[in-house]
mmCIF file of N, CA and C in Angstrom:
data_model
loop_
_atom_site.group_PDB
_atom_site.id
_atom_site.type_symbol
_atom_site.label_atom_id
_atom_site.label_comp_id
_atom_site.label_asym_id
_atom_site.label_seq_id
_atom_site.Cartn_x
_atom_site.Cartn_y
_atom_site.Cartn_z
ATOM 1 N N MET A 1 23.697 -22.977 7.500
ATOM 2 C CA MET A 1 23.688 -21.977 5.901
ATOM 3 C C MET A 1 25.083 -21.980 6.365
ATOM 4 N N ASN A 2 25.109 -22.301 4.447
ATOM 5 C CA ASN A 2 26.763 -22.713 3.814
ATOM 6 C C ASN A 2 27.620 -21.351 4.216
ATOM 7 N N PRO A 3 28.479 -21.466 4.610
ATOM 8 C CA PRO A 3 29.256 -19.888 4.698
ATOM 9 C C PRO A 3 30.291 -20.152 3.210
ATOM 10 N N SER A 4 30.380 -20.916 2.022
ATOM 11 C CA SER A 4 30.570 -19.932 1.184
ATOM 12 C C SER A 4 29.435 -19.564 -0.274
ATOM 13 N N ARG A 5 28.143 -19.831 0.972
ATOM 14 C CA ARG A 5 27.504 -19.247 -0.399
ATOM 15 C C ARG A 5 27.330 -17.558 0.337
ATOM 16 N N PRO A 6 27.510 -16.922 -0.721
ATOM 17 C CA PRO A 6 26.754 -15.368 -0.057
ATOM 18 C C PRO A 6 25.394 -15.315 0.619
ATOM 19 N N THR A 7 24.859 -15.002 1.282
ATOM 20 C CA THR A 7 23.656 -14.200 1.952
ATOM 21 C C THR A 7 23.184 -13.440 0.374
ATOM 22 N N PRO A 8 21.970 -13.678 -0.452
ATOM 23 C CA PRO A 8 21.165 -12.211 -1.168
ATOM 24 C C PRO A 8 21.184 -11.438 -0.102
ATOM 25 N N VAL A 9 21.522 -10.127 -0.948
ATOM 26 C CA VAL A 9 20.825 -8.542 -0.294
ATOM 27 C C VAL A 9 19.899 -8.590 -0.252
ATOM 28 N N GLU A 10 18.401 -8.547 -0.212
ATOM 29 C CA GLU A 10 17.022 -7.377 -0.618
ATOM 30 C C GLU A 10 17.327 -6.447 -0.869
ATOM 31 N N PRO A 11 17.461 -6.132 -1.927
ATOM 32 C CA PRO A 11 17.248 -5.079 -2.916
ATOM 33 C C PRO A 11 16.162 -3.336 -1.706
ATOM 34 N N ASP A 12 16.959 -2.334 -1.786
ATOM 35 C CA ASP A 12 16.891 -0.714 -1.095
ATOM 36 C C ASP A 12 14.850 -0.773 -1.072
ATOM 37 N N PRO A 13 14.076 -0.822 -0.903
ATOM 38 C CA PRO A 13 12.491 -0.261 -0.608
ATOM 39 C C PRO A 13 12.364 1.148 -1.628
ATOM 40 N N THR A 14 13.493 1.808 -1.274
ATOM 41 C CA THR A 14 13.658 3.277 -2.252
ATOM 42 C C THR A 14 14.080 3.038 -3.653
ATOM 43 N N ASP A 15 14.608 2.138 -3.880
ATOM 44 C CA ASP A 15 15.934 2.102 -4.598
ATOM 45 C C ASP A 15 15.084 1.401 -5.868
ATOM 46 N N LYS A 16 14.362 0.391 -5.436
ATOM 47 C CA LYS A 16 12.710 -0.297 -6.062
ATOM 48 C C LYS A 16 12.185 0.681 -6.671
ATOM 49 N N ALA A 17 11.522 1.439 -5.111
ATOM 50 C CA ALA A 17 10.878 2.655 -6.547
ATOM 51 C C ALA A 17 11.371 3.409 -7.618
ATOM 52 N N LEU A 18 12.565 4.080 -6.706
ATOM 53 C CA LEU A 18 13.173 5.001 -7.770
ATOM 54 C C LEU A 18 12.877 4.262 -9.639
ATOM 55 N N HIS A 19 13.456 2.986 -9.214
ATOM 56 C CA HIS A 19 13.643 2.283 -10.322
ATOM 57 C C HIS A 19 12.012 2.359 -10.886
ATOM 58 N N ARG A 20 11.294 1.671 -10.159
ATOM 59 C CA ARG A 20 9.514 1.704 -10.386
ATOM 60 C C ARG A 20 9.445 3.100 -11.299
ATOM 61 N N LEU A 21 9.618 4.111 -10.553
ATOM 62 C CA LEU A 21 9.456 5.732 -11.338
ATOM 63 C C LEU A 21 9.676 5.636 -12.290
ATOM 64 N N SER A 22 11.031 5.029 -12.304
ATOM 65 C CA SER A 22 12.025 5.576 -14.107
ATOM 66 C C SER A 22 11.071 5.128 -14.788
ATOM 67 N N CYS A 23 11.227 3.925 -14.115
ATOM 68 C CA CYS A 23 10.524 2.970 -15.579
ATOM 69 C C CYS A 23 8.837 3.498 -16.681
ATOM 70 N N ALA A 24 8.563 3.726 -15.195
ATOM 71 C CA ALA A 24 6.632 4.663 -15.469
ATOM 72 C C ALA A 24 7.248 5.826 -16.321
ATOM 73 N N SER A 25 7.811 6.464 -15.809
ATOM 74 C CA SER A 25 8.686 7.485 -16.691
ATOM 75 C C SER A 25 8.226 7.795 -18.161
ATOM 76 N N ILE A 26 9.207 6.434 -18.958
ATOM 77 C CA ILE A 26 9.592 6.722 -20.371
ATOM 78 C C ILE A 26 8.033 6.270 -20.949
ATOM 79 N N ILE A 27 7.660 4.820 -20.413
ATOM 80 C CA ILE A 27 6.394 4.076 -20.744
ATOM 81 C C ILE A 27 5.861 5.360 -21.105
ATOM 82 N N GLU A 28 4.960 6.243 -19.595
ATOM 83 C CA GLU A 28 4.423 7.891 -19.668
ATOM 84 C C GLU A 28 4.964 7.866 -21.072
ATOM 85 N N THR A 29 6.183 9.168 -21.157
ATOM 86 C CA THR A 29 6.471 9.498 -22.180
ATOM 87 C C THR A 29 6.488 9.237 -24.189
ATOM 88 N N CYS A 30 6.421 7.386 -23.898
ATOM 89 C CA CYS A 30 6.285 6.343 -25.179
ATOM 90 C C CYS A 30 5.130 7.030 -25.429
ATOM 91 N N THR A 31 4.056 6.634 -24.451
ATOM 92 C CA THR A 31 2.634 6.231 -25.364
ATOM 93 C C THR A 31 2.011 7.718 -25.297
ATOM 94 N N LEU A 32 2.586 9.113 -24.876
ATOM 95 C CA LEU A 32 1.909 10.046 -25.233
ATOM 96 C C LEU A 32 2.905 10.428 -26.560
ATOM 97 N N ALA A 33 3.761 10.335 -27.010
ATOM 98 C CA ALA A 33 4.505 10.697 -28.146
ATOM 99 C C ALA A 33 3.909 9.607 -29.331
ATOM 100 N N SER A 34 3.273 8.373 -28.757
ATOM 101 C CA SER A 34 2.575 7.809 -30.439
ATOM 102 C C SER A 34 1.562 8.706 -29.838
ATOM 103 N N LEU A 35 0.867 8.396 -29.003
ATOM 104 C CA LEU A 35 -0.707 9.392 -29.528
ATOM 105 C C LEU A 35 -0.872 10.438 -30.441
ATOM 106 N N LEU A 36 0.380 11.186 -29.450
ATOM 107 C CA LEU A 36 0.435 12.649 -30.629
ATOM 108 C C LEU A 36 0.839 12.473 -31.974
ATOM 109 N N PHE A 37 1.994 12.108 -31.987
ATOM 110 C CA PHE A 37 2.688 11.828 -32.849
ATOM 111 C C PHE A 37 2.326 10.920 -34.329
ATOM 112 N N ILE A 38 1.375 9.658 -33.526
ATOM 113 C CA ILE A 38 0.974 8.825 -35.182
ATOM 114 C C ILE A 38 -0.265 8.705 -34.594
ATOM 115 N N ALA A 39 -0.820 8.060 -33.484
ATOM 116 C CA ALA A 39 -2.702 8.514 -32.939
ATOM 117 C C ALA A 39 -3.419 9.141 -33.515
ATOM 118 N N VAL A 40 -3.095 10.581 -33.751
ATOM 119 C CA VAL A 40 -4.046 11.487 -33.276
ATOM 120 C C VAL A 40 -3.504 12.145 -34.088
ATOM 121 N N PRO A 41 -2.790 11.719 -35.585
ATOM 122 C CA PRO A 41 -2.295 12.024 -36.765
ATOM 123 C C PRO A 41 -3.161 11.089 -37.950
ATOM 124 N N LEU A 42 -2.843 9.494 -37.831
ATOM 125 C CA LEU A 42 -3.661 8.595 -37.976
ATOM 126 C C LEU A 42 -5.261 8.829 -38.375
ATOM 127 N N LYS A 43 -5.076 9.402 -37.008
ATOM 128 C CA LYS A 43 -7.154 9.597 -36.883
ATOM 129 C C LYS A 43 -7.548 11.356 -38.399
ATOM 130 N N HIS A 44 -6.894 11.659 -37.579
ATOM 131 C CA HIS A 44 -6.959 12.940 -38.508
ATOM 132 C C HIS A 44 -6.957 13.050 -40.318
ATOM 133 N N LEU A 45 -5.141 12.555 -40.757
ATOM 134 C CA LEU A 45 -5.602 12.585 -41.360
ATOM 135 C C LEU A 45 -6.208 11.482 -42.279
ATOM 136 N N ALA A 46 -5.400 10.340 -42.319
ATOM 137 C CA ALA A 46 -5.977 9.232 -42.832
ATOM 138 C C ALA A 46 -7.814 8.434 -42.904
ATOM 139 N N GLY A 47 -7.990 9.349 -41.757
ATOM 140 C CA GLY A 47 -9.339 8.771 -41.767
ATOM 141 C C GLY A 47 -9.617 7.200 -40.305
ATOM 142 N N PHE A 48 -8.648 7.569 -40.028
ATOM 143 C CA PHE A 48 -8.181 5.830 -39.196
ATOM 144 C C PHE A 48 -8.318 6.137 -37.141
ATOM 145 N N PRO A 49 -9.920 6.209 -36.526
ATOM 146 C CA PRO A 49 -10.165 7.229 -35.451
ATOM 147 C C PRO A 49 -10.071 5.876 -35.033
ATOM 148 N N ALA A 50 -9.883 4.297 -35.459
ATOM 149 C CA ALA A 50 -9.513 3.312 -34.023
ATOM 150 C C ALA A 50 -8.123 3.919 -33.235
ATOM 151 N N ALA A 51 -7.043 3.875 -34.047
ATOM 152 C CA ALA A 51 -5.685 4.910 -33.804
ATOM 153 C C ALA A 51 -5.878 5.060 -31.972
ATOM 154 N N VAL A 52 -6.480 5.990 -31.529
ATOM 155 C CA VAL A 52 -6.232 6.802 -30.296
ATOM 156 C C VAL A 52 -7.602 6.160 -29.971
ATOM 157 N N SER A 53 -8.210 5.566 -30.670
ATOM 158 C CA SER A 53 -9.557 4.310 -29.526
ATOM 159 C C SER A 53 -8.686 3.552 -28.664
ATOM 160 N N TRP A 54 -7.831 3.016 -29.338
ATOM 161 C CA TRP A 54 -6.573 1.506 -28.524
ATOM 162 C C TRP A 54 -5.333 2.044 -27.955
ATOM 163 N N ILE A 55 -4.470 3.857 -28.398
ATOM 164 C CA ILE A 55 -3.586 4.053 -27.819
ATOM 165 C C ILE A 55 -4.024 4.790 -26.692
ATOM 166 N N GLY A 56 -4.727 5.644 -27.005
ATOM 167 C CA GLY A 56 -5.510 6.773 -25.629
ATOM 168 C C GLY A 56 -5.760 6.086 -23.767
ATOM 169 N N PRO A 57 -6.182 4.783 -24.495
ATOM 170 C CA PRO A 57 -6.298 3.936 -22.969
ATOM 171 C C PRO A 57 -5.403 3.451 -22.960
ATOM 172 N N ILE A 58 -4.431 3.740 -23.443
ATOM 173 C CA ILE A 58 -2.842 2.451 -22.553
ATOM 174 C C ILE A 58 -2.084 4.217 -21.963
ATOM 175 N N HIS A 59 -2.684 5.012 -23.337
ATOM 176 C CA HIS A 59 -1.801 6.366 -21.962
ATOM 177 C C HIS A 59 -2.511 6.218 -21.105
ATOM 178 N N GLY A 60 -3.753 6.541 -20.899
ATOM 179 C CA GLY A 60 -4.098 6.849 -19.907
ATOM 180 C C GLY A 60 -4.096 6.172 -18.654
ATOM 181 N N ILE A 61 -3.928 4.800 -18.497
ATOM 182 C CA ILE A 61 -3.634 4.014 -17.734
ATOM 183 C C ILE A 61 -1.768 4.837 -17.367
ATOM 184 N N THR A 62 -0.945 4.257 -18.223
ATOM 185 C CA THR A 62 0.329 3.978 -18.363
ATOM 186 C C THR A 62 0.299 6.053 -17.326
ATOM 187 N N LEU A 63 -1.080 7.013 -17.808
ATOM 188 C CA LEU A 63 -0.432 8.983 -17.167
ATOM 189 C C LEU A 63 -1.049 8.686 -15.946
ATOM 190 N N VAL A 64 -1.750 7.693 -15.346
ATOM 191 C CA VAL A 64 -2.613 7.279 -13.754
ATOM 192 C C VAL A 64 -1.392 6.968 -13.067
ATOM 193 N N THR A 65 -0.986 5.752 -13.760
ATOM 194 C CA THR A 65 0.013 4.722 -12.624
ATOM 195 C C THR A 65 1.447 5.270 -12.777
ATOM 196 N N TYR A 66 1.667 6.415 -13.877
ATOM 197 C CA TYR A 66 3.209 7.318 -13.432
ATOM 198 C C TYR A 66 2.746 8.489 -12.432
ATOM 199 N N LEU A 67 1.172 9.045 -11.960
ATOM 200 C CA LEU A 67 1.014 10.008 -11.801
ATOM 201 C C LEU A 67 1.009 9.336 -10.168
ATOM 202 N N TRP A 68 0.356 8.526 -10.362
ATOM 203 C CA TRP A 68 0.238 7.940 -8.781
ATOM 204 C C TRP A 68 1.264 6.848 -7.635
ATOM 205 N N LEU A 69 2.741 6.685 -8.556
ATOM 206 C CA LEU A 69 3.958 6.072 -8.564
ATOM 207 C C LEU A 69 4.751 7.124 -8.231
ATOM 208 N N LEU A 70 3.980 9.209 -8.841
ATOM 209 C CA LEU A 70 5.044 10.527 -8.504
ATOM 210 C C LEU A 70 4.611 10.732 -7.044
ATOM 211 N N SER A 71 3.292 9.815 -6.923
ATOM 212 C CA SER A 71 2.506 11.009 -4.902
ATOM 213 C C SER A 71 3.430 10.350 -4.077
ATOM 214 N N THR A 72 3.690 8.712 -4.622
ATOM 215 C CA THR A 72 4.025 8.140 -3.552
ATOM 216 C C THR A 72 5.269 9.085 -3.020
ATOM 217 N N SER A 73 6.023 9.357 -4.545
ATOM 218 C CA SER A 73 7.660 9.751 -3.523
ATOM 219 C C SER A 73 7.649 10.756 -2.734
ATOM 220 N N PHE A 74 6.466 11.594 -2.701
ATOM 221 C CA PHE A 74 6.206 12.110 -1.230
ATOM 222 C C PHE A 74 6.425 11.662 0.022
ATOM 223 N N ALA A 75 5.931 10.186 0.274
ATOM 224 C CA ALA A 75 6.149 10.146 1.572
ATOM 225 C C ALA A 75 8.044 9.428 1.793
ATOM 226 N N ASN A 76 8.264 9.596 0.590
ATOM 227 C CA ASN A 76 10.684 9.208 0.032
ATOM 228 C C ASN A 76 10.848 10.382 -0.047
ATOM 229 N N PRO A 77 11.752 10.505 1.471
ATOM 230 C CA PRO A 77 12.528 12.403 0.790
ATOM 231 C C PRO A 77 13.508 11.243 -0.664
ATOM 232 N N ILE A 78 13.059 10.982 -1.097
ATOM 233 C CA ILE A 78 13.928 10.790 -2.632
ATOM 234 C C ILE A 78 14.233 12.094 -2.921
ATOM 235 N N PHE A 79 12.955 12.833 -3.879
ATOM 236 C CA PHE A 79 13.177 14.037 -4.474
ATOM 237 C C PHE A 79 13.053 15.432 -3.312
ATOM 238 N N THR A 80 12.916 16.582 -3.905
ATOM 239 C CA THR A 80 12.775 17.562 -3.633
ATOM 240 C C THR A 80 12.214 18.026 -4.245
ATOM 241 N N ARG A 81 11.059 19.001 -4.027
ATOM 242 C CA ARG A 81 9.923 19.472 -4.625
ATOM 243 C C ARG A 81 9.398 19.892 -5.373
ATOM 244 N N GLY A 82 11.381 20.512 -6.223
ATOM 245 C CA GLY A 82 11.284 21.350 -7.890
ATOM 246 C C GLY A 82 11.511 20.347 -8.356
ATOM 247 N N GLU A 83 12.285 19.125 -7.630
ATOM 248 C CA GLU A 83 12.473 18.318 -8.631
ATOM 249 C C GLU A 83 10.824 16.347 -9.003
ATOM 250 N N ILE A 84 10.138 17.396 -7.630
ATOM 251 C CA ILE A 84 8.379 15.806 -8.416
ATOM 252 C C ILE A 84 7.447 17.109 -8.675
ATOM 253 N N LEU A 85 8.008 18.598 -8.833
ATOM 254 C CA LEU A 85 7.045 19.783 -9.491
ATOM 255 C C LEU A 85 7.797 19.147 -11.563
ATOM 256 N N ARG A 86 9.474 18.806 -11.812
ATOM 257 C CA ARG A 86 9.920 18.544 -12.698
ATOM 258 C C ARG A 86 9.432 17.531 -13.830
ATOM 259 N N LEU A 87 9.020 16.228 -12.696
ATOM 260 C CA LEU A 87 8.421 14.928 -12.990
ATOM 261 C C LEU A 87 6.998 15.299 -13.309
ATOM 262 N N LEU A 88 6.350 16.301 -12.649
ATOM 263 C CA LEU A 88 5.716 15.769 -13.293
ATOM 264 C C LEU A 88 5.025 17.027 -14.034
ATOM 265 N N PHE A 89 5.575 18.533 -14.243
ATOM 266 C CA PHE A 89 5.499 18.915 -16.253
ATOM 267 C C PHE A 89 6.482 18.350 -16.453
ATOM 268 N N SER A 90 6.617 17.108 -16.913
ATOM 269 C CA SER A 90 7.258 16.113 -17.699
ATOM 270 C C SER A 90 6.543 15.304 -17.896
ATOM 271 N N ALA A 91 5.138 15.099 -17.765
ATOM 272 C CA ALA A 91 4.610 14.099 -17.955
ATOM 273 C C ALA A 91 3.693 14.877 -18.746
ATOM 274 N N ILE A 92 3.104 16.274 -18.924
ATOM 275 C CA ILE A 92 2.658 16.727 -19.961
ATOM 276 C C ILE A 92 3.205 17.291 -21.324
ATOM 277 N N ILE A 93 4.395 17.044 -21.248
ATOM 278 C CA ILE A 93 5.410 17.387 -22.647
ATOM 279 C C ILE A 93 6.412 16.012 -23.390
ATOM 280 N N PRO A 94 5.262 16.235 -24.612
ATOM 281 C CA PRO A 94 6.426 14.915 -24.924
ATOM 282 C C PRO A 94 7.500 14.485 -25.548
ATOM 283 N N GLY A 95 7.748 13.577 -25.278
ATOM 284 C CA GLY A 95 9.249 13.555 -24.954
ATOM 285 C C GLY A 95 9.953 13.867 -23.449
ATOM 286 N N GLY A 96 9.055 14.399 -22.175
ATOM 287 C CA GLY A 96 9.462 15.415 -21.533
ATOM 288 C C GLY A 96 10.421 14.235 -20.939
ATOM 289 N N GLY A 97 10.463 13.051 -20.595
ATOM 290 C CA GLY A 97 10.480 11.762 -20.287
ATOM 291 C C GLY A 97 11.492 12.060 -19.472
ATOM 292 N N PHE A 98 12.219 12.010 -21.642
ATOM 293 C CA PHE A 98 13.594 11.347 -21.107
ATOM 294 C C PHE A 98 14.741 12.727 -21.100
ATOM 295 N N PHE A 99 14.140 13.431 -20.739
ATOM 296 C CA PHE A 99 15.277 15.182 -19.958
ATOM 297 C C PHE A 99 14.961 14.357 -18.341
ATOM 298 N N ASN A 100 14.703 13.332 -18.387
ATOM 299 C CA ASN A 100 14.267 13.183 -16.167
ATOM 300 C C ASN A 100 15.501 12.158 -16.385
ATOM 301 N N ILE A 101 15.880 11.120 -17.053
ATOM 302 C CA ILE A 101 17.139 10.206 -17.084
ATOM 303 C C ILE A 101 18.028 10.062 -16.148
ATOM 304 N N GLY A 102 18.724 11.368 -16.370
ATOM 305 C CA GLY A 102 19.939 11.450 -15.854
ATOM 306 C C GLY A 102 19.345 11.972 -14.429
ATOM 307 N N LEU A 103 18.230 12.792 -14.466
ATOM 308 C CA LEU A 103 17.642 13.365 -12.470
ATOM 309 C C LEU A 103 18.023 11.866 -11.768
ATOM 310 N N PHE A 104 16.963 10.470 -12.568
ATOM 311 C CA PHE A 104 16.961 9.230 -12.427
ATOM 312 C C PHE A 104 17.915 8.548 -11.560
ATOM 313 N N LYS A 105 19.562 8.682 -12.400
ATOM 314 C CA LYS A 105 20.717 8.053 -12.800
ATOM 315 C C LYS A 105 21.151 8.756 -11.762
ATOM 316 N N LYS A 106 21.393 9.466 -11.313
ATOM 317 C CA LYS A 106 22.048 10.213 -10.239
ATOM 318 C C LYS A 106 21.265 10.355 -8.871
ATOM 319 N N LYS A 107 19.650 10.443 -8.670
ATOM 320 C CA LYS A 107 19.119 9.884 -7.329
ATOM 321 C C LYS A 107 20.002 7.967 -7.508
ATOM 322 N N GLN A 108 20.063 7.306 -8.344
ATOM 323 C CA GLN A 108 20.172 6.170 -7.561
ATOM 324 C C GLN A 108 21.806 5.380 -7.179
ATOM 325 N N VAL A 109 22.203 6.686 -7.972
ATOM 326 C CA VAL A 109 23.718 6.826 -7.416
ATOM 327 C C VAL A 109 24.466 7.431 -5.938
ATOM 328 N N ALA A 110 23.145 8.565 -5.876
ATOM 329 C CA ALA A 110 22.897 9.137 -4.254
ATOM 330 C C ALA A 110 22.189 7.799 -3.028
ATOM 331 N N LEU A 111 21.653 7.121 -3.450
ATOM 332 C CA LEU A 111 21.262 6.554 -2.502
ATOM 333 C C LEU A 111 22.754 4.652 -2.608
ATOM 334 N N LYS A 112 22.782 4.510 -3.608
ATOM 335 C CA LYS A 112 23.412 3.565 -3.544
ATOM 336 C C LYS A 112 25.025 4.241 -2.424
ATOM 337 N N LEU A 113 25.476 5.482 -2.464
ATOM 338 C CA LEU A 113 26.243 5.672 -1.406
ATOM 339 C C LEU A 113 26.051 6.420 -0.073
ATOM 340 N N GLY A 114 24.978 6.044 0.016
ATOM 341 C CA GLY A 114 24.411 6.312 1.142
ATOM 342 C C GLY A 114 23.478 7.975 1.645
ATOM 343 N N LEU A 115 23.508 8.940 0.478
ATOM 344 C CA LEU A 115 22.758 10.066 0.636
ATOM 345 C C LEU A 115 22.118 10.366 0.776
ATOM 346 N N THR A 116 21.326 11.117 0.959
ATOM 347 C CA THR A 116 19.865 12.020 0.486
ATOM 348 C C THR A 116 20.069 12.963 -0.038
ATOM 349 N N GLN A 117 19.142 13.190 -0.510
ATOM 350 C CA GLN A 117 18.878 14.580 -1.024
ATOM 351 C C GLN A 117 20.862 14.894 -2.576
#
C-alpha cells in the first residue's frame, strides 16, 4: 500500500440509503405531476389516451420503488415516525416530494456529524 495515496473511504450505507430515498422522492413527484398535469389533460382534452398509457406505468414503478425504499427506513433509525408519515403522504400530493428536500438535507448533515435523529 502506498502511504502517499489516501485509502478510499467507503460511503456509509445509511447515507447511500438516504440518497436513494431522496432521489426516488423527487422522481416520484415528477412522474405524478407529469401524469396529472400533462397526460390526463392530453387524454381528456386532446383525445390522446396513449399519454396515460405511457406515463401511468412509469409512475406506478416509481411509486412502488419509493414506497419500498421508504419501508426500508423502518429498519434504520434515520427518520422518526412523524417524518415517515410526512414522506408517505407527500407521495400522494403533486409536488409534495419537493417539500422534503430540506428534510433530506438536514438528515444528511446529521449523518455526517454522527448525530441520530
